[in-house]
Structure formats: structure tokens, C-alpha cells
Amino acid sequence: MKKIAVIITIFILLLTGSRLLWLQLFIQSHQPYAEGGQIDLRDFDFQHHTLTLDGEWAFYPSSWLMDENNPPMPPTYIQVPDGWDEVFQEGELTPYGYGSYHLKLLIDPEKAFTFSMRVPSIRSAAEVYVDGHLIAAAGELGENRQQTVAKNVPFTASFETKGQSEIDIIMQVANFQDPRNGGIVRSIKFGREEMIFRETQLSITMQLLVAVVLILHAIYSVILYLLGNKDRRLLFFSVLTISIMFYYLLGSDDKLLSFWFPINYDWGFIFVHLSMVGIGYSLLQCIEPWLPRHLNRSKQGFALICACASVLAMLLPTRYVVTIQGVYIVLLAVPIVITMMLMLGRTIKDIRHNVFLLLAILAFVNSILWDVLLLITGIKVISYPFDLIITIACLATLWFKDYVKVHADTKELAQKLQKADLLKDEFLASTSHELRNPLHSIINMSKAVLEREAAVLSHKSVNDLETVLAVGKRMSLLLNDLLDVMSLKENTKKLHLGTVSIHTIVVAVLDMLRFMMEGKPVHFVNQIPKDFHKVLADENRVIQIVFNLVHNAVKFTNEGAITLSGYTTGEGMAKIVIADTGIGVDAETMQRIFEPYEQGTVSKTIIEGGFGLGLNISKRLIELHGGTLEAQSVVGQGSTFAFTLPLSDEADSHDTDEKKQELKSQERMASQSNVETNRSPACNRPRILVVDDEPINLRVIETILANEKYEVVTVTSGLKALACIWSQEWDLVISDVMMPKMSGYELVRSIRKQFTMTDLPVLLLTARSQPHDIENGFLAGANDYVIKPVDALELRSRVEALTKVKRSIQELHRMEAAWLQAQIEPHFLFNTLNAILTLSELDSDRTSKLVEALSDFLRESYNFQNVEALVPLENELRLIQAYLYIQQERFGERIQVVWELEAETDVLIPSLTIQPLIENALKHGILKRAEGGTIHIRMIDYTTHLEITVADDGVGMNEEQLAKLLQMEKRPSRSIGLINTHIRLQHHYGQGLRITSKLHEGTTVSFVVLAKNTNESIRCIASR
């Protein structure tokens, strides 16, 4: 701590001492001042000093002294530098107007020098006359806003004295743009030309120094951002330094940017205010990690205010922007104050590690205190930039220190990662060795059982065992990949070279991988001829190379072809080309496709399984053979891999050797036959649709559920699954999550657009067990999930639970419809019998017809034993006609019926679907009106579908009632019949009732039957 205290003390002494030295160099101790419009400079030392023309000047308001036709009024004496706001009208302040300043300088006539005046700021247009001659001008003078052109920029005017004892200076000034103080508002420097030039150049040099420092910091910040970890604070720091530079170069006395660039008066103000906003906003972004939580929440509001202030600065006229300059000062000051407080707080907590932060604070505070002191005392001095430079340098040193620490930490972390990578390779190698023995045992035992019991086992059991063998051999190749990684890294891989037939190996590999193609519209094209020249290679390694490359093509090709071709080059090499029509690889991924454990992003591959080692191992094995592996790809069109192997010198016409080699290769590779997955439907068994892009996974799930009483159908994509779901009724959908083209999440969301969670349960299979992955499944609409690899007991239990839920809901709907039917009959019979008794005393013919209608109604009602059954439309119409006849006899002319039948009556529809609609229209529609109404029954055949509509002109419903009508949780008790009908229609056709209604105008209910013979559902082809 003592050492830090000493450093701080020395730092403060240096800051103060340099300031005092600067003042000593540029302050004139015997500064004369103007009195009564003149200054006596006869004894002034012009050889070594300059002075400011401060004091009382004669001022002629609203008058041009150089206009001979306009004699001046008596002068008023005003202080310079200062505004003229109180001069024009007594008791009223205004910065706008025009007038003339007059000052006489008394000099020694023997001192004939070339003098210069440095004018930093006159608002907002001026002309300077010396002894009646115009020597400088800024802008154009006028007596109103339209005539005046503002140009408030610093300028230097020089003139010679030729032995005269008096210099007469007149400045004509006009201001109609700047709402601040008008006139001469800053001190005018006066002295010998070379002295004024030297001081001006020194001031400009100091400002340029600050600008260069700021630009350099901005440049290295951008470079660090581009080359580093893309920390946004670096960009904001660059914006901060650029904004400070603009503010410094436009707000200082010399306004250097106005000389370098054609910036007019208005744009000068705009840039200054934008730079103030830029400093405040970017500074707040730079210290974002330091901000307390309550201030961090206000950051967006501050950003919005900054955006509005920036827009106002560019759109509002200058005179209005200046009036709200306080807002911009607040936007600049608030972040500076917050930053200083946070920096001070961090320094106090840990001064040892934040010493540069403390030095930056001290330099910045020192600069502010001296500026305030000079402002109060009125001392004029050349711009002193070193405090600001030291502040920026200390902050930059602090950040460089942090980056050095980050670099050191990164280097240390890289060493740890290298060790971890080595341990990982060792772990994978040891694990692979441990897994090989049990895996080979499984393969050998499965093969022995298959050979021994093939004649006894069923065809399905034989297929299952063959699948186990194929999967086992595929796992064996993956384990070999893991072992090869270690040996290739240690350069211990040895090749057993021999004469190898590429054609034979390709045929064997394609046979082994054919099981992966089941269900995919992809086919192999082998263009390598049988007599293709043999190569000098390690047969096992060539098998591994071809397997990895073709397997990669299979994974990333969803449709089209995988073509293998070969030719010889003039360099004694055989070139094998594997081209696919898959998803392709972008240029960025192509650069790292041969790196180990590289599989591309999940969004691009959407493939599970494998370690991403195949391409890396293939490349290194090919290079061990002296060949090369190249890849080309176009996203959306496919990829091409080409590798070379040296040709063998031996003749390739030995048929016996070729046959032996082919038999040997085929013995290593187990071929898989295509398995027909279409099953005959079972009437009472739960129907399950399984979706997975890997045929092996489909076969595993089939095997797990084989002993259960389920009807299982498998498909290999989400699109095929949707086709089956829309065409048939299912009790459960089991879907993998990661699939090409349509993921499991997308499939579930599509299902939920039509089916509720109880109408069609969905069980997701996922290899990802993180909470957010499982949550995504539930948010998409899944009922349950099982983590892969699948446990057979868990899968069976969850499948049983979900199918029972579905069947229970179906039974509930069936019982509800039956209950409705049972409830209708007693009430309806009682009312109908009363009507028959009444008519029997009045009209025997009508009584007979009514009894006949009741008989028809009861007969048709009792025919509907299964409310889930499809019945001819004719039967439903007979029921409706009998029901309406009875109701018309009861209510007379209050019920009018209009029929519009444009359909065949042999069409099959779900039972009891139209009658509840008509009953609802009567009870809750037209019979609620005293005069009754009309029911319109319309059935129109559109070839592809039949539309059935029941409309009434009854009391209707408002929007709130209509919205609740088909919502299960909000339905009124009277709408239970509609709900039941709606659900049953959804089960059959995927869409239910469509209801429109207007209060006091009536209601229309309609539904669609998708085909004339709806009992024959569209056949779903479940290919693998």
C-alpha cells in the first residue's frame, strides 16, 4: 500500500507541475485591458509576448460603421469577450441582431511590425476592418435572418503598420441563427504575426495529438474485436474515442474539422450534439458489466432517449437544438458521473489491482478542475491535452492488462484442454478395447444361433437376428474407428499391403449398407467394373475407407442416388469417386470436415449416431497408402469425395484369386434383405405409428412391441407420417426427435394443429436428456418421452399407458353419445304419445301417420347400436324425416323445413351426426321464437367430399356464446351433443363442425365427409 501511495503522490505532483509550467509559458503577467474603447500598447513587449484584446469596446447596435450613408448613433461600451444580449432593447434580452465593434490600439510608431489577430469565435458572421481596410470575413452580413449567412469558424487576419501611432479596428457582426449570446464571445489574440502563428500552430498540434491518440485507440479496438473474441465493448470503445475526437475538434477554439472538411454552420452543431450523444451512450455500453442491476434495467430507456436526441439533432433547426442543449449535456454528464463513481468504487475495493483505474480518475478529475479554475479566473491559455491523453492511456493500459491476463488464462486453459484431449483419446481407446470382447461375443453367438436354428425359427426371428448381426458389425467398425484414432495419432498404424480388388470391396460394402437405405428414395449406382485395375493396399483399411465414405453419403442423402465410379490416372494411381445428391456442405464446414469429431451443426445434419471420425480416419489411412482424399460440395445439390490409391503391379486376370478375395470380403460383411413392413390391419388392436429415419431403430421398436397386442406400422420421415395420420386413425404415434427435413418437434406441432393430446397421443424418442430438450418436447405438444437407447420395459409401459388413455377417451365419447341417445328417447316419447292421444280424438288419419313416423323413428334409432359406426346416409335421412314429421305435428306451422339434397344417399357417414344438429336448431333456435322459423337442410356432393349443412333463422348467438360452444372447458351443458358430434367427426375426418351465428338472425352448422366411401380409408404405405 505504501508503494501505491508513493506512486499516486508522484502522479499528482507531475499533473499539477506540468499544468503550472504550461501556465507559466503562455500567460502574460502584464496583460493590458481596453478602457473606453482603446488599449495603450506603447510599452508592451511584442518581441516575446502576445495579448488578448479584452476589455471595454465601443459598440454601435443596429449600425454599420463602414456604411457612409448611415451615420452611427452614440456608442455603447460593452465587455469583450461577452454577449450583446442586453444592448439592443432595454429590459429585454435577445441574442439576435447586428452591430459594429470599435477598438483603438495605441502603439509605439517606431515599432513597425506585421501584426496578426486570431479570432476564435464571433457569432455568427463577421467582417474585420483595420484602418478602414477589410482584412478578413466569416460568413455574410445582413440585417435579418434571410440576408445573413452564418459561419462561426476561427480565422487569423494579418496587417502591417507603417509608422502610425494608432490602429483602428472595426468588427461588423450579425447574428440571427445562434440563440446563445451573440457577438464576440471569446478572447481575440493579438501580437506579432510570427508569435500568433507559433501559438496557433502549437494549439493545433496539441489538438492533432489528441486526435491521433484517439484514432489509434479506435483502430486497435476494432482490430482486437475482429481478431479476438468479438467483445462488443471494443466496438463501443471505438465509437467512444471517435465521438470524443469529433467533440474535441469541433468544440475547441480552433474547430479543426471545419478547415479539413466542408462542414457548414448547421452541420457543425449537428456533429457536436451527435458526438455528445455518442460519448454518453458508448461510455455506458463500455461499463455495462460494472453496472448495478437496477441501472442495467434502465439501459434500454437511456438508449431510446439517445436515439430520440440524435433524431432531433438532425431534424430540428439549429436555433431550436441549441435551446435544448441542456438535454445533451445531461446525456453526456450522467454516464460520465456513473462511470467515475463505479471506477472509484472498484478502486476502493481493490486498489492494488486497479491502480491504473485510479490514475485515470485522477487525470480526468485534474483536467476538469483546472478547466473550471481557468473559467472562473478568466485566464486564457493554449489547449492543454495531456490530462486527457493520460486518462485514455491509463484506461488502455488497464484493458491491455486484462487482455494479457485473458491471454495467459487462455494459454493455460489450452494446455489443460490438450491434456484432457489426450486423456479422452486414452479413455476412448481403453473403452473400445473393453467393448470389443463382449461385442464380438454377441456377434458370434447371434451368428451361431442363426446358423443352427435357421430352419426352426420364424421368418421374423431370422430377420431380427440378421439385424442384430448387421448392427453388431457396424458397431465393430465404429470401435475400430476409435482405436484407429489413437494409433494414427501415435503413428503406430501399420499397413498389410496386398493386391486388392476395388470392385469386390465396393459390392460388399454396398450390400452391408443397403439396410440403411430401407424406406429412403435413394439407390446405389456402382459404375466400377469387375475388371477394374487392382490396387496395392491393405484390404481391411480399404474396406474401412469405402465404408466410411459411403456411410457418410447415406446419412446425408435423403433422396436421389449415390454413385461410385473409378478410373486410373497417368501417375499410376486409381481414383475412386463417390458422389451423392444429398444436402451438401457449406464452405465454412468444408474447411473443417476432415477434422476429428466434426459432424457439422445439428441444424444442418440432423443426424444422430457416429463419432464424426470417419472422414478424418479415411483421410489419414489414404495418406498412409500414399494417396489423397479431396472433397467438393454444393449446399442443396450434393457432395463428391474422391480418393486415390496406388495401382498394383500384379496382373488382374487371376479369376481364382479374385473369387477367393470376394468370398473373404463377403464373409466380413453381412448382407441385409429388405423387410416388408406393411401389416394387415387388426380390428381391435391399438394401432401405433412409429417414425424414425434410421431403419435399424424402427426394427428395434418393432421387436420390443412384437409380443404385445399392437398393430405397428413404421415410416422413415415426418412427411410420410403425416400422410398416414391424415388418412387413417391411430391410437399412438412414436417419433424420433432428430430427423432430416422434418424433426420430431415439427411433426408434433403439425399433429397438434388437428388433434388434441387425448385424441392422438405422441411419444417422443430422444437421445438428449437435458431438461430444456425435454421441455421443448412438451411445449411442442408431446404426451411423454423416452430417452434413447430405449429400455424395453419402459417403452412397453409408456406405450400401454398412452394407448389405454386413447381408448378410454374413445370409450368415453361413445358412452356419452349413447347416453345422449338414451336421454332423448323418454322425453321425446312422452311428448309424442301425448300428441298421439290428442290427435286420436280429432283426426284419425293424422294419428295413423304420426304413429307410423314414431315407429320409423324408433326403428332407425335402435339400429344405431354402435355410435362410432359408419352408416348409409339414407338411414340417417329416414331418422331425420321421422323426427321432423313428429315435431311438425306437435308444433305445427312454427316449424318449416327446406330440403336441398344434391348427393347420393348410399354415402357412408358417422351415425347420429345430423339428428343432433337438427334437434339443437329446433330447441335452441327457432322454437325460442313465438313465431317459430325455418330449418334449411342442405347436402351437396363436390366429388371429393360431401358437405352437409343445417341452418336455421332462430334466435342465434352472440360472439361470446359462439366462442365457448365447442370449447371443452367452457361448454354450456346444452352443447354436449354438439361437442360429442364435433369430436367424433374429428376422429373420422380430421375436422369437425363449422359453426357461424349472428344474434337474432340464426345459426349455420356444417361439416364435411371427405369421400363417398369413407369406410375405405386411404392406404398408408409404410416403407423402410
PDB file of C-alpha atoms in Angstrom, residues 837-941:
ATOM      1  CA  LEU A 837    -103.622 -39.083 -27.717  1.00  0.00           C
ATOM      2  CA  THR A 838    -104.667 -35.551 -28.581  1.00  0.00           C
ATOM      3  CA  LEU A 839    -104.872 -36.230 -32.348  1.00  0.00           C
ATOM      4  CA  SER A 840    -106.723 -39.542 -31.889  1.00  0.00           C
ATOM      5  CA  GLU A 841    -109.818 -37.611 -30.791  1.00  0.00           C
ATOM      6  CA  LEU A 842    -109.531 -35.063 -33.638  1.00  0.00           C
ATOM      7  CA  ASP A 843    -108.062 -36.672 -36.774  1.00  0.00           C
ATOM      8  CA  SER A 844    -107.582 -40.422 -37.177  1.00  0.00           C
ATOM      9  CA  ASP A 845    -105.549 -40.090 -40.443  1.00  0.00           C
ATOM     10  CA  ARG A 846    -103.026 -37.742 -38.891  1.00  0.00           C
ATOM     11  CA  THR A 847    -102.887 -40.033 -35.856  1.00  0.00           C
ATOM     12  CA  SER A 848    -102.018 -43.011 -38.069  1.00  0.00           C
ATOM     13  CA  LYS A 849     -99.275 -41.073 -39.870  1.00  0.00           C
ATOM     14  CA  LEU A 850     -97.865 -39.860 -36.563  1.00  0.00           C
ATOM     15  CA  VAL A 851     -97.831 -43.405 -35.161  1.00  0.00           C
ATOM     16  CA  GLU A 852     -96.081 -44.556 -38.347  1.00  0.00           C
ATOM     17  CA  ALA A 853     -93.471 -41.782 -38.044  1.00  0.00           C
ATOM     18  CA  LEU A 854     -92.859 -42.711 -34.401  1.00  0.00           C
ATOM     19  CA  SER A 855     -92.392 -46.339 -35.448  1.00  0.00           C
ATOM     20  CA  ASP A 856     -89.851 -45.321 -38.121  1.00  0.00           C
ATOM     21  CA  PHE A 857     -88.019 -43.135 -35.648  1.00  0.00           C
ATOM     22  CA  LEU A 858     -87.766 -45.887 -33.027  1.00  0.00           C
ATOM     23  CA  ARG A 859     -86.732 -48.473 -35.607  1.00  0.00           C
ATOM     24  CA  GLU A 860     -83.919 -46.295 -37.001  1.00  0.00           C
ATOM     25  CA  SER A 861     -82.836 -45.242 -33.503  1.00  0.00           C
ATOM     26  CA  TYR A 862     -82.415 -48.829 -32.309  1.00  0.00           C
ATOM     27  CA  ASN A 863     -80.460 -49.666 -35.457  1.00  0.00           C
ATOM     28  CA  PHE A 864     -77.681 -47.322 -34.248  1.00  0.00           C
ATOM     29  CA  GLN A 865     -76.140 -49.705 -31.758  1.00  0.00           C
ATOM     30  CA  ASN A 866     -72.564 -48.527 -32.365  1.00  0.00           C
ATOM     31  CA  VAL A 867     -72.317 -44.752 -32.346  1.00  0.00           C
ATOM     32  CA  GLU A 868     -68.828 -44.994 -33.815  1.00  0.00           C
ATOM     33  CA  ALA A 869     -70.066 -46.929 -36.869  1.00  0.00           C
ATOM     34  CA  LEU A 870     -70.426 -45.572 -40.384  1.00  0.00           C
ATOM     35  CA  VAL A 871     -73.980 -45.918 -41.716  1.00  0.00           C
ATOM     36  CA  PRO A 872     -75.606 -45.083 -45.060  1.00  0.00           C
ATOM     37  CA  LEU A 873     -76.801 -41.535 -45.391  1.00  0.00           C
ATOM     38  CA  GLU A 874     -80.202 -42.940 -46.327  1.00  0.00           C
ATOM     39  CA  ASN A 875     -80.674 -44.409 -42.822  1.00  0.00           C
ATOM     40  CA  GLU A 876     -79.799 -41.099 -41.197  1.00  0.00           C
ATOM     41  CA  LEU A 877     -82.247 -39.288 -43.502  1.00  0.00           C
ATOM     42  CA  ARG A 878     -85.087 -41.650 -42.553  1.00  0.00           C
ATOM     43  CA  LEU A 879     -84.415 -40.956 -38.891  1.00  0.00           C
ATOM     44  CA  ILE A 880     -84.358 -37.194 -39.519  1.00  0.00           C
ATOM     45  CA  GLN A 881     -87.551 -37.233 -41.604  1.00  0.00           C
ATOM     46  CA  ALA A 882     -89.425 -39.185 -38.929  1.00  0.00           C
ATOM     47  CA  TYR A 883     -88.134 -36.870 -36.207  1.00  0.00           C
ATOM     48  CA  LEU A 884     -89.099 -33.717 -38.128  1.00  0.00           C
ATOM     49  CA  TYR A 885     -92.552 -35.057 -39.013  1.00  0.00           C
ATOM     50  CA  ILE A 886     -93.274 -35.713 -35.347  1.00  0.00           C
ATOM     51  CA  GLN A 887     -92.041 -32.274 -34.336  1.00  0.00           C
ATOM     52  CA  GLN A 888     -94.082 -30.575 -37.082  1.00  0.00           C
ATOM     53  CA  GLU A 889     -97.188 -32.362 -35.912  1.00  0.00           C
ATOM     54  CA  ARG A 890     -96.519 -31.121 -32.385  1.00  0.00           C
ATOM     55  CA  PHE A 891     -95.643 -27.517 -33.218  1.00  0.00           C
ATOM     56  CA  GLY A 892     -97.496 -27.008 -36.461  1.00  0.00           C
ATOM     57  CA  GLU A 893     -96.523 -24.095 -38.677  1.00  0.00           C
ATOM     58  CA  ARG A 894     -93.891 -22.903 -36.197  1.00  0.00           C
ATOM     59  CA  ILE A 895     -91.531 -25.413 -37.856  1.00  0.00           C
ATOM     60  CA  GLN A 896     -90.801 -25.054 -41.571  1.00  0.00           C
ATOM     61  CA  VAL A 897     -88.315 -27.384 -43.293  1.00  0.00           C
ATOM     62  CA  VAL A 898     -86.486 -26.769 -46.580  1.00  0.00           C
ATOM     63  CA  TRP A 899     -84.603 -29.714 -48.130  1.00  0.00           C
ATOM     64  CA  GLU A 900     -81.780 -29.342 -50.665  1.00  0.00           C
ATOM     65  CA  LEU A 901     -80.380 -32.798 -51.497  1.00  0.00           C
ATOM     66  CA  GLU A 902     -77.739 -32.968 -54.221  1.00  0.00           C
ATOM     67  CA  ALA A 903     -75.963 -36.145 -53.112  1.00  0.00           C
ATOM     68  CA  GLU A 904     -76.221 -39.918 -53.368  1.00  0.00           C
ATOM     69  CA  THR A 905     -77.873 -41.489 -50.345  1.00  0.00           C
ATOM     70  CA  ASP A 906     -75.527 -44.501 -50.294  1.00  0.00           C
ATOM     71  CA  VAL A 907     -72.720 -42.366 -48.910  1.00  0.00           C
ATOM     72  CA  LEU A 908     -71.454 -43.594 -45.525  1.00  0.00           C
ATOM     73  CA  ILE A 909     -71.338 -41.120 -42.642  1.00  0.00           C
ATOM     74  CA  PRO A 910     -70.877 -41.443 -38.850  1.00  0.00           C
ATOM     75  CA  SER A 911     -74.159 -42.329 -37.171  1.00  0.00           C
ATOM     76  CA  LEU A 912     -76.190 -39.757 -35.259  1.00  0.00           C
ATOM     77  CA  THR A 913     -74.350 -36.746 -36.658  1.00  0.00           C
ATOM     78  CA  ILE A 914     -77.135 -34.819 -38.425  1.00  0.00           C
ATOM     79  CA  GLN A 915     -80.013 -35.501 -35.992  1.00  0.00           C
ATOM     80  CA  PRO A 916     -78.310 -33.748 -33.005  1.00  0.00           C
ATOM     81  CA  LEU A 917     -77.733 -30.697 -35.208  1.00  0.00           C
ATOM     82  CA  ILE A 918     -81.407 -30.530 -36.174  1.00  0.00           C
ATOM     83  CA  GLU A 919     -82.562 -31.067 -32.602  1.00  0.00           C
ATOM     84  CA  ASN A 920     -80.227 -28.270 -31.456  1.00  0.00           C
ATOM     85  CA  ALA A 921     -81.568 -25.946 -34.177  1.00  0.00           C
ATOM     86  CA  LEU A 922     -85.162 -26.637 -33.031  1.00  0.00           C
ATOM     87  CA  LYS A 923     -84.698 -26.397 -29.260  1.00  0.00           C
ATOM     88  CA  HIS A 924     -82.245 -23.540 -29.088  1.00  0.00           C
ATOM     89  CA  GLY A 925     -83.060 -21.767 -32.324  1.00  0.00           C
ATOM     90  CA  ILE A 926     -86.462 -21.413 -33.927  1.00  0.00           C
ATOM     91  CA  LEU A 927     -88.678 -22.715 -31.075  1.00  0.00           C
ATOM     92  CA  LYS A 928     -87.373 -19.970 -28.803  1.00  0.00           C
ATOM     93  CA  ARG A 929     -89.212 -17.539 -31.042  1.00  0.00           C
ATOM     94  CA  ALA A 930     -93.011 -17.360 -30.692  1.00  0.00           C
ATOM     95  CA  GLU A 931     -93.498 -17.365 -34.454  1.00  0.00           C
ATOM     96  CA  GLY A 932     -91.069 -20.265 -34.973  1.00  0.00           C
ATOM     97  CA  GLY A 933     -88.866 -20.394 -38.053  1.00  0.00           C
ATOM     98  CA  THR A 934     -87.321 -22.417 -40.864  1.00  0.00           C
ATOM     99  CA  ILE A 935     -84.701 -25.164 -40.870  1.00  0.00           C
ATOM    100  CA  HIS A 936     -82.682 -25.469 -44.072  1.00  0.00           C
ATOM    101  CA  ILE A 937     -81.061 -28.904 -44.614  1.00  0.00           C
ATOM    102  CA  ARG A 938     -78.530 -28.919 -47.471  1.00  0.00           C
ATOM    103  CA  MET A 939     -76.374 -31.822 -48.722  1.00  0.00           C
ATOM    104  CA  ILE A 940     -74.116 -31.135 -51.721  1.00  0.00           C
ATOM    105  CA  ASP A 941     -71.734 -33.599 -53.381  1.00  0.00           C
TER     106      ASP A 941
END
